[in-house]
Amino acid sequence: RGYAGKVMAPCQQYIQYTSDAKKEAELLARLTAEDADGAAGCLRLEEFFPVTDPAGGQDWYCLIMEKLDCSLFDFVSANRNMGFGLDVIRAMARQLLATAAFLHRRGLTHTDIKHKNIQ
């Protein structure tokens, strides 16, 4: 079983960054708990922790998530950009819509749906 990490470094230009990192982690933790059986297809947060900047700056934040097989981008690339049959497209659409419905029932909207974010 593998893991994927997302490091969220603070940036002076984005003063809300630290708050956003915490909110993202809290939301992912909530969705992970609410989708305990994985039926909704939400990305699972395994761990979240701050890393103290040795230079005395703001903390960095690390999100550790499950490592998934590949993104839609990788899947299309592996298929040499040849497209997919209707059965594959239907299966992907069902999964995407099921996850979107799961989020919608919780009053949430994914605001960055794109081929690199679909696993």
PDB file of C-alpha atoms in Angstrom:
ATOM      1  CA  ARG A   1       0.000   0.000   0.000  1.00  0.00           C
ATOM      2  CA  GLY A   2       1.443   3.327  -1.003  1.00  0.00           C
ATOM      3  CA  TYR A   3       0.898   6.886   0.060  1.00  0.00           C
ATOM      4  CA  ALA A   4       0.988  10.254  -1.665  1.00  0.00           C
ATOM      5  CA  GLY A   5       2.001  13.493   0.013  1.00  0.00           C
ATOM      6  CA  LYS A   6       0.961  17.070  -0.557  1.00  0.00           C
ATOM      7  CA  VAL A   7       3.193  19.709   1.005  1.00  0.00           C
ATOM      8  CA  MET A   8       1.574  23.079   1.476  1.00  0.00           C
ATOM      9  CA  ALA A   9       4.232  25.721   1.968  1.00  0.00           C
ATOM     10  CA  PRO A  10       3.291  29.109   3.409  1.00  0.00           C
ATOM     11  CA  CYS A  11       3.656  32.090   1.151  1.00  0.00           C
ATOM     12  CA  GLN A  12       3.681  35.693   2.334  1.00  0.00           C
ATOM     13  CA  GLN A  13       1.536  36.713  -0.647  1.00  0.00           C
ATOM     14  CA  TYR A  14      -1.278  34.425   0.517  1.00  0.00           C
ATOM     15  CA  ILE A  15      -1.888  35.255   4.153  1.00  0.00           C
ATOM     16  CA  GLN A  16      -4.827  32.811   4.395  1.00  0.00           C
ATOM     17  CA  TYR A  17      -2.679  29.892   3.214  1.00  0.00           C
ATOM     18  CA  THR A  18      -2.136  28.321   6.627  1.00  0.00           C
ATOM     19  CA  SER A  19      -5.830  28.526   7.398  1.00  0.00           C
ATOM     20  CA  ASP A  20      -6.684  27.001   3.991  1.00  0.00           C
ATOM     21  CA  ALA A  21      -4.310  24.071   4.569  1.00  0.00           C
ATOM     22  CA  LYS A  22      -5.962  23.298   7.893  1.00  0.00           C
ATOM     23  CA  LYS A  23      -9.444  23.606   6.372  1.00  0.00           C
ATOM     24  CA  GLU A  24      -8.524  21.271   3.511  1.00  0.00           C
ATOM     25  CA  ALA A  25      -7.162  18.693   5.951  1.00  0.00           C
ATOM     26  CA  GLU A  26     -10.213  18.940   8.215  1.00  0.00           C
ATOM     27  CA  LEU A  27     -12.560  18.567   5.250  1.00  0.00           C
ATOM     28  CA  LEU A  28     -10.662  15.575   3.856  1.00  0.00           C
ATOM     29  CA  ALA A  29     -10.658  13.959   7.309  1.00  0.00           C
ATOM     30  CA  ARG A  30     -14.422  14.452   7.568  1.00  0.00           C
ATOM     31  CA  LEU A  31     -15.049  13.035   4.086  1.00  0.00           C
ATOM     32  CA  THR A  32     -12.738  10.091   4.816  1.00  0.00           C
ATOM     33  CA  ALA A  33     -14.781   9.276   7.925  1.00  0.00           C
ATOM     34  CA  GLU A  34     -18.127   9.735   6.167  1.00  0.00           C
ATOM     35  CA  ASP A  35     -17.023   7.562   3.227  1.00  0.00           C
ATOM     36  CA  ALA A  36     -15.528   4.850   5.449  1.00  0.00           C
ATOM     37  CA  ASP A  37     -16.317   2.059   2.982  1.00  0.00           C
ATOM     38  CA  GLY A  38     -14.944   4.045   0.025  1.00  0.00           C
ATOM     39  CA  ALA A  39     -18.194   3.727  -1.930  1.00  0.00           C
ATOM     40  CA  ALA A  40     -18.317   7.446  -2.786  1.00  0.00           C
ATOM     41  CA  GLY A  41     -14.795   7.402  -4.180  1.00  0.00           C
ATOM     42  CA  CYS A  42     -13.412  10.279  -2.122  1.00  0.00           C
ATOM     43  CA  LEU A  43      -9.674  10.602  -1.692  1.00  0.00           C
ATOM     44  CA  ARG A  44      -8.727   9.272   1.737  1.00  0.00           C
ATOM     45  CA  LEU A  45      -6.658  11.390   4.104  1.00  0.00           C
ATOM     46  CA  GLU A  46      -4.317   9.220   6.168  1.00  0.00           C
ATOM     47  CA  GLU A  47      -2.532  11.912   8.155  1.00  0.00           C
ATOM     48  CA  PHE A  48      -2.032  15.680   8.383  1.00  0.00           C
ATOM     49  CA  PHE A  49       0.726  17.417  10.304  1.00  0.00           C
ATOM     50  CA  PRO A  50       2.656  20.689  10.454  1.00  0.00           C
ATOM     51  CA  VAL A  51       6.394  20.841   9.836  1.00  0.00           C
ATOM     52  CA  THR A  52       8.143  23.642  11.674  1.00  0.00           C
ATOM     53  CA  ASP A  53      10.285  25.927   9.564  1.00  0.00           C
ATOM     54  CA  PRO A  54      13.810  25.761  11.081  1.00  0.00           C
ATOM     55  CA  ALA A  55      14.383  29.357   9.956  1.00  0.00           C
ATOM     56  CA  GLY A  56      11.538  30.494  12.184  1.00  0.00           C
ATOM     57  CA  GLY A  57       9.003  31.181   9.452  1.00  0.00           C
ATOM     58  CA  GLN A  58       5.491  29.828   9.227  1.00  0.00           C
ATOM     59  CA  ASP A  59       4.880  26.098   9.466  1.00  0.00           C
ATOM     60  CA  TRP A  60       4.533  24.023   6.336  1.00  0.00           C
ATOM     61  CA  TYR A  61       1.696  21.496   6.251  1.00  0.00           C
ATOM     62  CA  CYS A  62       1.834  17.933   4.986  1.00  0.00           C
ATOM     63  CA  LEU A  63      -1.206  15.951   3.919  1.00  0.00           C
ATOM     64  CA  ILE A  64      -0.618  12.217   3.549  1.00  0.00           C
ATOM     65  CA  MET A  65      -3.227  10.495   1.397  1.00  0.00           C
ATOM     66  CA  GLU A  66      -3.775   7.114  -0.141  1.00  0.00           C
ATOM     67  CA  LYS A  67      -1.835   6.638  -3.372  1.00  0.00           C
ATOM     68  CA  LEU A  68      -4.157   5.870  -6.247  1.00  0.00           C
ATOM     69  CA  ASP A  69      -3.315   4.062  -9.449  1.00  0.00           C
ATOM     70  CA  CYS A  70      -3.377   6.945 -11.895  1.00  0.00           C
ATOM     71  CA  SER A  71      -5.175  10.121 -12.874  1.00  0.00           C
ATOM     72  CA  LEU A  72      -7.490  10.416 -15.863  1.00  0.00           C
ATOM     73  CA  PHE A  73      -4.645  12.298 -17.551  1.00  0.00           C
ATOM     74  CA  ASP A  74      -2.309   9.307 -17.031  1.00  0.00           C
ATOM     75  CA  PHE A  75      -5.029   6.906 -18.178  1.00  0.00           C
ATOM     76  CA  VAL A  76      -5.604   8.852 -21.417  1.00  0.00           C
ATOM     77  CA  SER A  77      -1.850   9.150 -22.020  1.00  0.00           C
ATOM     78  CA  ALA A  78      -1.364   5.402 -21.512  1.00  0.00           C
ATOM     79  CA  ASN A  79      -4.059   4.851 -24.137  1.00  0.00           C
ATOM     80  CA  ARG A  80      -2.006   6.984 -26.554  1.00  0.00           C
ATOM     81  CA  ASN A  81      -4.803   9.599 -26.593  1.00  0.00           C
ATOM     82  CA  MET A  82      -6.903   7.208 -28.676  1.00  0.00           C
ATOM     83  CA  GLY A  83     -10.117   7.742 -26.721  1.00  0.00           C
ATOM     84  CA  PHE A  84     -12.227   5.147 -24.950  1.00  0.00           C
ATOM     85  CA  GLY A  85     -15.165   2.935 -25.650  1.00  0.00           C
ATOM     86  CA  LEU A  86     -18.616   3.876 -24.448  1.00  0.00           C
ATOM     87  CA  ASP A  87     -18.489   1.288 -21.641  1.00  0.00           C
ATOM     88  CA  VAL A  88     -15.358   2.897 -20.152  1.00  0.00           C
ATOM     89  CA  ILE A  89     -16.807   6.400 -20.493  1.00  0.00           C
ATOM     90  CA  ARG A  90     -20.041   5.308 -18.791  1.00  0.00           C
ATOM     91  CA  ALA A  91     -18.135   3.738 -15.886  1.00  0.00           C
ATOM     92  CA  MET A  92     -16.016   6.890 -15.406  1.00  0.00           C
ATOM     93  CA  ALA A  93     -19.088   9.132 -15.605  1.00  0.00           C
ATOM     94  CA  ARG A  94     -20.931   7.029 -13.013  1.00  0.00           C
ATOM     95  CA  GLN A  95     -17.986   7.218 -10.616  1.00  0.00           C
ATOM     96  CA  LEU A  96     -17.556  10.965 -11.098  1.00  0.00           C
ATOM     97  CA  LEU A  97     -21.277  11.677 -10.666  1.00  0.00           C
ATOM     98  CA  ALA A  98     -21.523   9.427  -7.585  1.00  0.00           C
ATOM     99  CA  THR A  99     -18.679  11.335  -5.937  1.00  0.00           C
ATOM    100  CA  ALA A 100     -20.152  14.708  -6.947  1.00  0.00           C
ATOM    101  CA  ALA A 101     -23.538  13.647  -5.500  1.00  0.00           C
ATOM    102  CA  PHE A 102     -21.846  12.554  -2.249  1.00  0.00           C
ATOM    103  CA  LEU A 103     -20.242  16.003  -1.959  1.00  0.00           C
ATOM    104  CA  HIS A 104     -23.467  17.792  -2.955  1.00  0.00           C
ATOM    105  CA  ARG A 105     -25.446  16.002  -0.213  1.00  0.00           C
ATOM    106  CA  ARG A 106     -22.985  17.542   2.234  1.00  0.00           C
ATOM    107  CA  GLY A 107     -23.327  21.033   0.774  1.00  0.00           C
ATOM    108  CA  LEU A 108     -19.916  20.856  -0.924  1.00  0.00           C
ATOM    109  CA  THR A 109     -18.761  21.536  -4.467  1.00  0.00           C
ATOM    110  CA  HIS A 110     -15.449  20.460  -5.993  1.00  0.00           C
ATOM    111  CA  THR A 111     -14.145  23.619  -7.642  1.00  0.00           C
ATOM    112  CA  ASP A 112     -11.202  22.138  -9.535  1.00  0.00           C
ATOM    113  CA  ILE A 113     -12.471  19.143 -11.509  1.00  0.00           C
ATOM    114  CA  LYS A 114      -9.981  18.424 -14.271  1.00  0.00           C
ATOM    115  CA  HIS A 115      -8.289  15.393 -15.805  1.00  0.00           C
ATOM    116  CA  LYS A 116      -5.295  15.599 -13.455  1.00  0.00           C
ATOM    117  CA  ASN A 117      -7.566  15.631 -10.376  1.00  0.00           C
ATOM    118  CA  ILE A 118      -9.721  12.655 -11.368  1.00  0.00           C
ATOM    119  CA  GLN A 119      -8.190   9.441 -10.022  1.00  0.00           C
TER     120      GLN A 119
END
